[in-house]
PDB file of C-alpha atoms in Angstrom:
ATOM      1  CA  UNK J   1       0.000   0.000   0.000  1.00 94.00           C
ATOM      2  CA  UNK J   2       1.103   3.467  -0.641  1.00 97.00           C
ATOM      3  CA  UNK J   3       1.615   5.708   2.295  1.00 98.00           C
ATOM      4  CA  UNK J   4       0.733   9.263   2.790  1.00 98.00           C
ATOM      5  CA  UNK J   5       2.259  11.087   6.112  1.00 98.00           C
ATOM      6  CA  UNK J   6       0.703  14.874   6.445  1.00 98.00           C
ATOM      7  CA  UNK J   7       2.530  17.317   7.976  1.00 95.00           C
ATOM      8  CA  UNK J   8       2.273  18.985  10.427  1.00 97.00           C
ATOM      9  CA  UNK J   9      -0.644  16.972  12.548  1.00 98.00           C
ATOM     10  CA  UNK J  10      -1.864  20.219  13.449  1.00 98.00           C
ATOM     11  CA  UNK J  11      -1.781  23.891  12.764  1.00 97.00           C
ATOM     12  CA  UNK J  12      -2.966  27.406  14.467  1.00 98.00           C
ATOM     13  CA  UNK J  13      -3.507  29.929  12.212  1.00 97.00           C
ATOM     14  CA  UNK J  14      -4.655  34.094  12.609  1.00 98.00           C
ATOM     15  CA  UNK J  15      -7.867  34.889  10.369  1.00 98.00           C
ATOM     16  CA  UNK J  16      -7.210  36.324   6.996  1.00 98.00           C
ATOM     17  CA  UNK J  17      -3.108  34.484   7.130  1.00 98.00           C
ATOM     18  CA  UNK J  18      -2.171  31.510   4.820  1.00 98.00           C
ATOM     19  CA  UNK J  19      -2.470  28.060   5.885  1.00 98.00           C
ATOM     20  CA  UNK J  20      -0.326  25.580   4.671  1.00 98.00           C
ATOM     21  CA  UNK J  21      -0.409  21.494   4.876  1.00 98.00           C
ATOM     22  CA  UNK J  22       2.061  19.326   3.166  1.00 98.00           C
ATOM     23  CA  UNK J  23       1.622  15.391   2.534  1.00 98.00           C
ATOM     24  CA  UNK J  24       4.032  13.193   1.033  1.00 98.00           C
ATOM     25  CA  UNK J  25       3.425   9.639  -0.770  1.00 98.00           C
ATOM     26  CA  UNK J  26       5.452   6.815  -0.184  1.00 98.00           C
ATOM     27  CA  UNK J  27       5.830   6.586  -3.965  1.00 98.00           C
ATOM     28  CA  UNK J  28       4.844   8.542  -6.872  1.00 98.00           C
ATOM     29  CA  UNK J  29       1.374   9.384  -7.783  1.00 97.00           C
ATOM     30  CA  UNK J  30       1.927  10.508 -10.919  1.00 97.00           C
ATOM     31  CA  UNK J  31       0.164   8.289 -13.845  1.00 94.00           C
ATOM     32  CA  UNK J  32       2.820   8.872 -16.692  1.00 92.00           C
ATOM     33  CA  UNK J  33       0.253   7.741 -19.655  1.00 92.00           C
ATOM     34  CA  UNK J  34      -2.135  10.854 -18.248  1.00 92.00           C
ATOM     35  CA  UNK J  35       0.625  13.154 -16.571  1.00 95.00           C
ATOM     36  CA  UNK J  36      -2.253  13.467 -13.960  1.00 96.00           C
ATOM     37  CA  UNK J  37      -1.213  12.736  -9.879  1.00 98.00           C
ATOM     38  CA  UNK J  38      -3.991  10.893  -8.537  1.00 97.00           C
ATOM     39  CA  UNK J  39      -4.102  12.837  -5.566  1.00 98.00           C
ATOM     40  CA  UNK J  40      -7.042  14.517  -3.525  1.00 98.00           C
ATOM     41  CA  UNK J  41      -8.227  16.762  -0.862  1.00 98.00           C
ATOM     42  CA  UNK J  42     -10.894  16.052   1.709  1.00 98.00           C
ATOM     43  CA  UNK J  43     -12.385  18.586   4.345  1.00 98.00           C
ATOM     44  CA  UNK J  44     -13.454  16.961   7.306  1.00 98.00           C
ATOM     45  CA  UNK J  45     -16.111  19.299  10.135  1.00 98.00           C
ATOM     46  CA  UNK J  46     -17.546  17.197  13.098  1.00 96.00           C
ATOM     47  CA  UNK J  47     -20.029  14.876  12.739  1.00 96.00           C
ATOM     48  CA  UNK J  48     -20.043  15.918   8.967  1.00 98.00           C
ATOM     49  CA  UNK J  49     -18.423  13.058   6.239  1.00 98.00           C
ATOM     50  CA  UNK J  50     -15.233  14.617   4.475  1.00 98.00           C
ATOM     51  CA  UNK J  51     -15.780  16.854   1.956  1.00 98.00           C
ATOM     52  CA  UNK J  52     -14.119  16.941  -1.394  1.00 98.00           C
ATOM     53  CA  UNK J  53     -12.085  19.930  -2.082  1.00 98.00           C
ATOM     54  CA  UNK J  54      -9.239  18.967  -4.560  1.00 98.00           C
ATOM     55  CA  UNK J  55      -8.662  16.410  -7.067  1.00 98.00           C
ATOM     56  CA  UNK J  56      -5.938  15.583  -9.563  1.00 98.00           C
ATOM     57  CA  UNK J  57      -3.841  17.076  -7.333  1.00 98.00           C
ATOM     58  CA  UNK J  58      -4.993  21.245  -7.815  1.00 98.00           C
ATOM     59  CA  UNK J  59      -8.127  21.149  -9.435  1.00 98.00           C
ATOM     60  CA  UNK J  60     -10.662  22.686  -7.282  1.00 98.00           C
ATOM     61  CA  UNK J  61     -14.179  20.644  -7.098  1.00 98.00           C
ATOM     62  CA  UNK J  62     -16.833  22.629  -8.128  1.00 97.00           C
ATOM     63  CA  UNK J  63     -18.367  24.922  -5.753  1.00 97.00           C
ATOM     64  CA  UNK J  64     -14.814  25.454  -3.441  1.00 98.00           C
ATOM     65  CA  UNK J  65     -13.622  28.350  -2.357  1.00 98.00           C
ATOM     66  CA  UNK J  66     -11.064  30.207  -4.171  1.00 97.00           C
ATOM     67  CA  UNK J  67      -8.783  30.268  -1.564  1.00 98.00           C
ATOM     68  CA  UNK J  68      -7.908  26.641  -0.918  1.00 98.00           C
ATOM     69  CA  UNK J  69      -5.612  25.508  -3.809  1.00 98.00           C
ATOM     70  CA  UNK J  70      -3.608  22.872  -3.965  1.00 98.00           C
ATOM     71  CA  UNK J  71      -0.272  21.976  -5.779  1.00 98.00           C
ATOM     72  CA  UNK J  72       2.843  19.591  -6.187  1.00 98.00           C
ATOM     73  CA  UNK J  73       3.776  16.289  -8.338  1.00 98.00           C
ATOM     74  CA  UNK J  74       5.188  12.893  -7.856  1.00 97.00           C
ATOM     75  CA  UNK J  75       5.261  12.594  -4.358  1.00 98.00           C
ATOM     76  CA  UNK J  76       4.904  15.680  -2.338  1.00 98.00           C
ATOM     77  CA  UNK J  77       1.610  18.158  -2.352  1.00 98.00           C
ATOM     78  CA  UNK J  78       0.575  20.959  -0.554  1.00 98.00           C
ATOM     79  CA  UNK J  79      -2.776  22.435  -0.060  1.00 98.00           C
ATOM     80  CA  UNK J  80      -3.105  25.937   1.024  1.00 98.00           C
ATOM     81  CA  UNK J  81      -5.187  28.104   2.402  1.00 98.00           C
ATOM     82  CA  UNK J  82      -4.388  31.779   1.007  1.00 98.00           C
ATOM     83  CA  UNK J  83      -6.886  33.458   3.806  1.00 97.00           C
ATOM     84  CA  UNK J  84      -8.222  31.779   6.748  1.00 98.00           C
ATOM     85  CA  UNK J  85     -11.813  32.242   7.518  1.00 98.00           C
ATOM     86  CA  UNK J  86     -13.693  30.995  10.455  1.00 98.00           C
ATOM     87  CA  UNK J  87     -15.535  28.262   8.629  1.00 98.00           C
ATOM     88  CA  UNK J  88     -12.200  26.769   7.552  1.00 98.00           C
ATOM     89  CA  UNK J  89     -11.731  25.450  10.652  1.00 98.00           C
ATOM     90  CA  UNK J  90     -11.669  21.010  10.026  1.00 98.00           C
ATOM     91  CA  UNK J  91      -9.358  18.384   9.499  1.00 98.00           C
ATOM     92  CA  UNK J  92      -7.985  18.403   6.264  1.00 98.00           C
ATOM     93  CA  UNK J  93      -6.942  14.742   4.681  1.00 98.00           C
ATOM     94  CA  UNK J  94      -5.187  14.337   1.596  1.00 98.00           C
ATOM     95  CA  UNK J  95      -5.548  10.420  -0.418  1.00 98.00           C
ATOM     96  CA  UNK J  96      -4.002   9.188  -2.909  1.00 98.00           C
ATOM     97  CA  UNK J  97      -6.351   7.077  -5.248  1.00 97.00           C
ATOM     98  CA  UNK J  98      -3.169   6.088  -7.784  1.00 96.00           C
ATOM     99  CA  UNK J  99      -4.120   2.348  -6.441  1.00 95.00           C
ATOM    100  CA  UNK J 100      -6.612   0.933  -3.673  1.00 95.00           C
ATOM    101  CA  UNK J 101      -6.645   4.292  -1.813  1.00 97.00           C
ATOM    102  CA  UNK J 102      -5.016   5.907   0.797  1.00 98.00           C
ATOM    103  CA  UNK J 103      -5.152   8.570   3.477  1.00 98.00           C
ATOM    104  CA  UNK J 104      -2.631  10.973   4.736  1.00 98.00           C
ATOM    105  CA  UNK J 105      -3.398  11.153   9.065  1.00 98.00           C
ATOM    106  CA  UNK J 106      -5.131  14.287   9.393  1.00 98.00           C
ATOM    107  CA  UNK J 107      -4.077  17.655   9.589  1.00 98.00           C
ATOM    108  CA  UNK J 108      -6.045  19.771  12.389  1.00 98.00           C
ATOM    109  CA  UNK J 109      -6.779  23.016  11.459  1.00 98.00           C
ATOM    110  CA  UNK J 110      -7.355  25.660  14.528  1.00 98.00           C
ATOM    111  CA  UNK J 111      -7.711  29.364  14.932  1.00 97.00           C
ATOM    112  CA  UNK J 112      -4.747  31.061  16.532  1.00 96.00           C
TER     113      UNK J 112
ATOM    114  CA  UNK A   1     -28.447  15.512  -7.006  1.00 95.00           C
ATOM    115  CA  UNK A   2     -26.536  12.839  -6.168  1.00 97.00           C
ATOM    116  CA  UNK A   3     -27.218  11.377  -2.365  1.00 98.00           C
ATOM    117  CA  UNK A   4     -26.185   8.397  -0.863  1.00 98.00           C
ATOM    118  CA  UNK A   5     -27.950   7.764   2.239  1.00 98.00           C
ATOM    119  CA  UNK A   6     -27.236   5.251   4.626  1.00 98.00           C
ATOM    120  CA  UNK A   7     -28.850   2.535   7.657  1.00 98.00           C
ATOM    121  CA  UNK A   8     -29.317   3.782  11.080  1.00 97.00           C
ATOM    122  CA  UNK A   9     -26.882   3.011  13.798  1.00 98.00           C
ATOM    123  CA  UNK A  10     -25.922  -0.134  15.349  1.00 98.00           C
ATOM    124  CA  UNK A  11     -24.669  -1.833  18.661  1.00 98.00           C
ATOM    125  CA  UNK A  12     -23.667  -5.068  18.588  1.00 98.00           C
ATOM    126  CA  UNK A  13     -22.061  -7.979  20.632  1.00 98.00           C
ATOM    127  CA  UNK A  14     -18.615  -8.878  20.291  1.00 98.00           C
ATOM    128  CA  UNK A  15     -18.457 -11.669  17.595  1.00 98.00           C
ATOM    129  CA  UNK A  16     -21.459 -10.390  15.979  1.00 98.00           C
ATOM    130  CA  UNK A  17     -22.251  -9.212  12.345  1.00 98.00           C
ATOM    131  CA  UNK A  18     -23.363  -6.222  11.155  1.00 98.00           C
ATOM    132  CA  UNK A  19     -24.742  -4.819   7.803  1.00 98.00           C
ATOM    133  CA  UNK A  20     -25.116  -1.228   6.782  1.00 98.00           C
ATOM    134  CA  UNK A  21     -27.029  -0.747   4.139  1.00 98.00           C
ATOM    135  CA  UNK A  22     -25.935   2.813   1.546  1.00 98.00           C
ATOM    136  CA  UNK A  23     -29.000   3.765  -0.995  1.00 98.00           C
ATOM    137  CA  UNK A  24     -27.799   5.501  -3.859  1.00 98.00           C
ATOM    138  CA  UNK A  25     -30.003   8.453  -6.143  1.00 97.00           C
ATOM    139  CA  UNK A  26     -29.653  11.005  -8.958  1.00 96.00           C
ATOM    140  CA  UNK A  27     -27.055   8.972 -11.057  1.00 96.00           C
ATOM    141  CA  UNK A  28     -27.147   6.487 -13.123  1.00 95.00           C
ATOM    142  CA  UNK A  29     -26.392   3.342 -10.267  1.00 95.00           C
ATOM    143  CA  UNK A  30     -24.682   1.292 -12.359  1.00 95.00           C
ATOM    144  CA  UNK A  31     -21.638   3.681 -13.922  1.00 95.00           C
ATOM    145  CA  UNK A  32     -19.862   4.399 -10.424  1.00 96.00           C
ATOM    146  CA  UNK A  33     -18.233   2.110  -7.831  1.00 96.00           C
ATOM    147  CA  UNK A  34     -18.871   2.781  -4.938  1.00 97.00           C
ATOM    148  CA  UNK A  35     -16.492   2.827  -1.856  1.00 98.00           C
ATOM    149  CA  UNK A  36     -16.642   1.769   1.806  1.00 98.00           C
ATOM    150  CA  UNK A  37     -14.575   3.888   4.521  1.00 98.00           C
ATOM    151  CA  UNK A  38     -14.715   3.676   8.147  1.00 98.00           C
ATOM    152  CA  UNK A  39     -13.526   6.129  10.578  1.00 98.00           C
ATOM    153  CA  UNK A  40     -13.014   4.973  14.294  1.00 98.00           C
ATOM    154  CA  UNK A  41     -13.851   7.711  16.877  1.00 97.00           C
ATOM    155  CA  UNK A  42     -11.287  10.549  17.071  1.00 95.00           C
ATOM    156  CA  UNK A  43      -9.013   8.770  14.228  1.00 97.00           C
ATOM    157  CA  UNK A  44      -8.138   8.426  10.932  1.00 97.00           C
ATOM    158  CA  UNK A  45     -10.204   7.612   7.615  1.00 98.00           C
ATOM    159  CA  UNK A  46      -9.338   3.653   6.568  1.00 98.00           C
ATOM    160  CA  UNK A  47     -10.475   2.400   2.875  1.00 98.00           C
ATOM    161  CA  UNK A  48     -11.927  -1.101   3.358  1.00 98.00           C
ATOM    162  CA  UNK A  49     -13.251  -1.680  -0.140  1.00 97.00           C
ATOM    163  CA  UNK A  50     -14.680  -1.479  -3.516  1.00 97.00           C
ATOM    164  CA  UNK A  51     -18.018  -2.438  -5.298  1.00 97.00           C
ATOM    165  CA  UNK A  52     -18.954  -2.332  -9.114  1.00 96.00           C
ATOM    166  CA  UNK A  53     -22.774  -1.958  -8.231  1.00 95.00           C
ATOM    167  CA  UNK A  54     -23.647  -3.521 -11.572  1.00 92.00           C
ATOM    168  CA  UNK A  55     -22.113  -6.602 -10.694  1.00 88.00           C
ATOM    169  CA  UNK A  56     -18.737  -8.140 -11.030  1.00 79.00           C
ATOM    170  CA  UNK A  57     -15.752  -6.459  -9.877  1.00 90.00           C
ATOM    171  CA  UNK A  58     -15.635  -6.245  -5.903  1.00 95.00           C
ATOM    172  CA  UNK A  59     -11.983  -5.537  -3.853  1.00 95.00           C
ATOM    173  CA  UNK A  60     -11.255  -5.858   0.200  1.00 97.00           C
ATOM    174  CA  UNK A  61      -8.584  -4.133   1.835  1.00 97.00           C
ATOM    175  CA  UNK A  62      -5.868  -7.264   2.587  1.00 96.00           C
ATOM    176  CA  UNK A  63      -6.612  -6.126   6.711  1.00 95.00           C
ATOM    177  CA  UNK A  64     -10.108  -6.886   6.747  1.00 97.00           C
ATOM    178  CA  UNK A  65     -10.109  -9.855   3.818  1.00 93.00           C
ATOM    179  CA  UNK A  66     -12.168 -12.633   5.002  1.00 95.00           C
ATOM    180  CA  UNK A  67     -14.305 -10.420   7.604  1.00 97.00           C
ATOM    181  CA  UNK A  68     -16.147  -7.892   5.066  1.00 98.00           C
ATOM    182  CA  UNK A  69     -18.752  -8.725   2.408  1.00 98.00           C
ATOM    183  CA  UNK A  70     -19.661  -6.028   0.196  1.00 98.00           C
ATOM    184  CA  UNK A  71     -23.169  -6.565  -2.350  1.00 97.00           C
ATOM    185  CA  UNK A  72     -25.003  -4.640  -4.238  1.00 97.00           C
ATOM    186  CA  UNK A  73     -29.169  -5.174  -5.382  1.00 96.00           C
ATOM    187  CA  UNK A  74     -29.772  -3.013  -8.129  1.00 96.00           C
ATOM    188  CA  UNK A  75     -33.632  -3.224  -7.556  1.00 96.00           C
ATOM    189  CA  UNK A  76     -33.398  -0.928  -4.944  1.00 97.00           C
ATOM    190  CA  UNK A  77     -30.159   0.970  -6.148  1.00 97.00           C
ATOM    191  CA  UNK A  78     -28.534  -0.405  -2.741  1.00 98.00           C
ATOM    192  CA  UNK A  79     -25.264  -1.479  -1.890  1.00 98.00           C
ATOM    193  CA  UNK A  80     -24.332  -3.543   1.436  1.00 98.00           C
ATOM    194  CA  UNK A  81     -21.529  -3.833   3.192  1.00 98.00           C
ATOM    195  CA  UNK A  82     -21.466  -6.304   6.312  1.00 98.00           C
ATOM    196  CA  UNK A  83     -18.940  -7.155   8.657  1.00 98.00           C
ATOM    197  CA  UNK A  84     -18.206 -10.570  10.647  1.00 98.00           C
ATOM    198  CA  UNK A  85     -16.952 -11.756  13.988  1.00 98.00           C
ATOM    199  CA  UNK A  86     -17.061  -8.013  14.905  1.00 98.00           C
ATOM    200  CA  UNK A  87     -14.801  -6.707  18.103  1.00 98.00           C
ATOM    201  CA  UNK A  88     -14.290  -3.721  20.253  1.00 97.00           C
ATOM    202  CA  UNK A  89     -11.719  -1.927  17.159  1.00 97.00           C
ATOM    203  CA  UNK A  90     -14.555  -2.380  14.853  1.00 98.00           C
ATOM    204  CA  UNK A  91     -16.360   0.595  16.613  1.00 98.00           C
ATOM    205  CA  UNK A  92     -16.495   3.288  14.342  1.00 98.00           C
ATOM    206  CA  UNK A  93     -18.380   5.701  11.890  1.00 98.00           C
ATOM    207  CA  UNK A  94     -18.689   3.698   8.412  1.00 98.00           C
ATOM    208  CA  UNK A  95     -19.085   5.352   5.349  1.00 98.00           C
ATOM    209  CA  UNK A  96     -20.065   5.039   1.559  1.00 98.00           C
ATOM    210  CA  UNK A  97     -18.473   6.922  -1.331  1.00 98.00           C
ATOM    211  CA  UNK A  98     -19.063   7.186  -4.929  1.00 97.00           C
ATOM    212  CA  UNK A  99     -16.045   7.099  -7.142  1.00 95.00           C
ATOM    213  CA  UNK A 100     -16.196  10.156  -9.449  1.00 93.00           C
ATOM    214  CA  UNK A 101     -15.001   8.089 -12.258  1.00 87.00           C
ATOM    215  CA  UNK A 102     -17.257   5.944 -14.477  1.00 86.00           C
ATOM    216  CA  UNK A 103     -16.751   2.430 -15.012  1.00 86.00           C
ATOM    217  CA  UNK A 104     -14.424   0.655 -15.654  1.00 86.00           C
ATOM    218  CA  UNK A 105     -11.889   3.663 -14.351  1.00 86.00           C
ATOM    219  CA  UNK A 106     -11.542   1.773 -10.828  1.00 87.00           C
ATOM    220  CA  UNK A 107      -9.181   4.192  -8.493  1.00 91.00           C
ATOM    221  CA  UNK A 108     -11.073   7.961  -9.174  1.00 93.00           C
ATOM    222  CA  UNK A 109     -11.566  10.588  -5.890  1.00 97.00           C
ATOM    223  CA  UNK A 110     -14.398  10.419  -3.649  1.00 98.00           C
ATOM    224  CA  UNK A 111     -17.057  12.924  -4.750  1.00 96.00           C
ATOM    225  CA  UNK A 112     -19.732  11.891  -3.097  1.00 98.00           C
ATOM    226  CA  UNK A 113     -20.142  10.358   1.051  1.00 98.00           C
ATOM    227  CA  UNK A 114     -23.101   8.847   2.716  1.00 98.00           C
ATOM    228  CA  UNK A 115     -23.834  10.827   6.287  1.00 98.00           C
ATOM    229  CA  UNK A 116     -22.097   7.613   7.576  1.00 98.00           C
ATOM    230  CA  UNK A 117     -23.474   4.660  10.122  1.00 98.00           C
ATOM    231  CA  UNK A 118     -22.170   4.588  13.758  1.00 98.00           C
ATOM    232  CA  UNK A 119     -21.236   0.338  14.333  1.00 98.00           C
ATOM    233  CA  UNK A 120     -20.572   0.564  17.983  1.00 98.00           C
ATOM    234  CA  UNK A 121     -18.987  -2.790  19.238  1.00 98.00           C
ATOM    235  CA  UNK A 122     -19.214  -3.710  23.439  1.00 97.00           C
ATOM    236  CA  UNK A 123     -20.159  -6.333  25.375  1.00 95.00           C
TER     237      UNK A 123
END
């Protein structure tokens, strides 16, 4: 199985400042045929299933909020937050769905 | 829309089965997989399997292989998932997904969750 290790585990961040969570496969995601990295984003709330938020690695699901983009290739992504709002608060998971799928730990995301 | 609503919670024995039931709508039922994840409380989200709806094509994660039985009735635009010889780790929030990509594309993002089913496992 591929493994996908966030970083940090959690993060404090001031409204309106840039939030930043890294994850890191065990090997590459990238499908060479496709150049695509079969990578996604999830939003998690409480008591609420994740939420979709990237796919393919920075392609924003429909609906998302400008501000969360994500980037990278091969084996390390980032998705980042450019302003935090209140409702951002969540963990934030990233998965790799390359083969039978994956999840990074978690990333907690807090106001500071 | 698409909605994927799921079986009321559950508490069960130790050694005991459970099945949670996920009803799919507004999509075609047989183009997506669909996806089982569980979440045990305060942790991590685990993948436990896959389901061609239409028939055919069904995959376990290796850790629960031999425990988890995933089905699908296409009557009712339902998919199952049931457990065996449950214990205490089994308690958790289980979940069904859609795979965003049509079949036969097999490994595609999650773009769609069921509201989940609490399995609670004690004695």
């Amino acid at each position: 199985d591929i493994v996908m290790t966030q970083s940090p585990d959690s993060l404090a961040v001031s409204l309106g400042e840039r939030a930043t969570i890294n994850c890191k496969s065990s090997q590459s995601v990238l499908y060479s045929s496709s150049n695509k990295n079969y990578l996604a984003w999830y939003q998690q709330k409480p008591g609420q299933p994740p939420k979709l938020l990237i796919y393919w690695a920075s392609t924003r699901e429909s609906g998302v909020p400008d501000r969360f983009s994500g980037s990278g290739s091969g084996t390390d992504f980032t998705l980042t937050i450019s302003s935090l709002q209140a409702e951002d608060v969540a963990v934030y998971y990233c998965q790799q769905y390359y083969s039978s799928p994956t999840f990074g730990q978690g990333t907690r995301l807090e106001i500071k | 829309q698409v909605q994927l609503v799921q079986s009321g919670a559950e508490v069960k024995k130790p050694g005991a089965s459970v099945k949670v039931s996920c009803k799919a709508s507004g999509y075609t039922f047989t183009t997506y997989y669909v996806h089982w994840v569980r979440q045990a409380p305060g942790q991590g989200l685990e993948w436990m399997g896959i389901i061609n709806p239409g028939g055919g094509s069904i995959s376990y994660a290796q850790k629960l292989q031999g425990r988890v039985t995933m089905t699908t009735d296409t009557s009712t635009r339902t998919v199952y998932m049931e457990l065996n010889s449950l214990r205490s780790e089994d308690t958790a929030v289980y979940y069904c997904a859609r795979g965003s990509g049509p079949i036969p594309s097999k490994w595609y993002f999650f773009d769609s969750w069921g509201q989940g089913t609490l399995v609670t496992v004690s004695s």
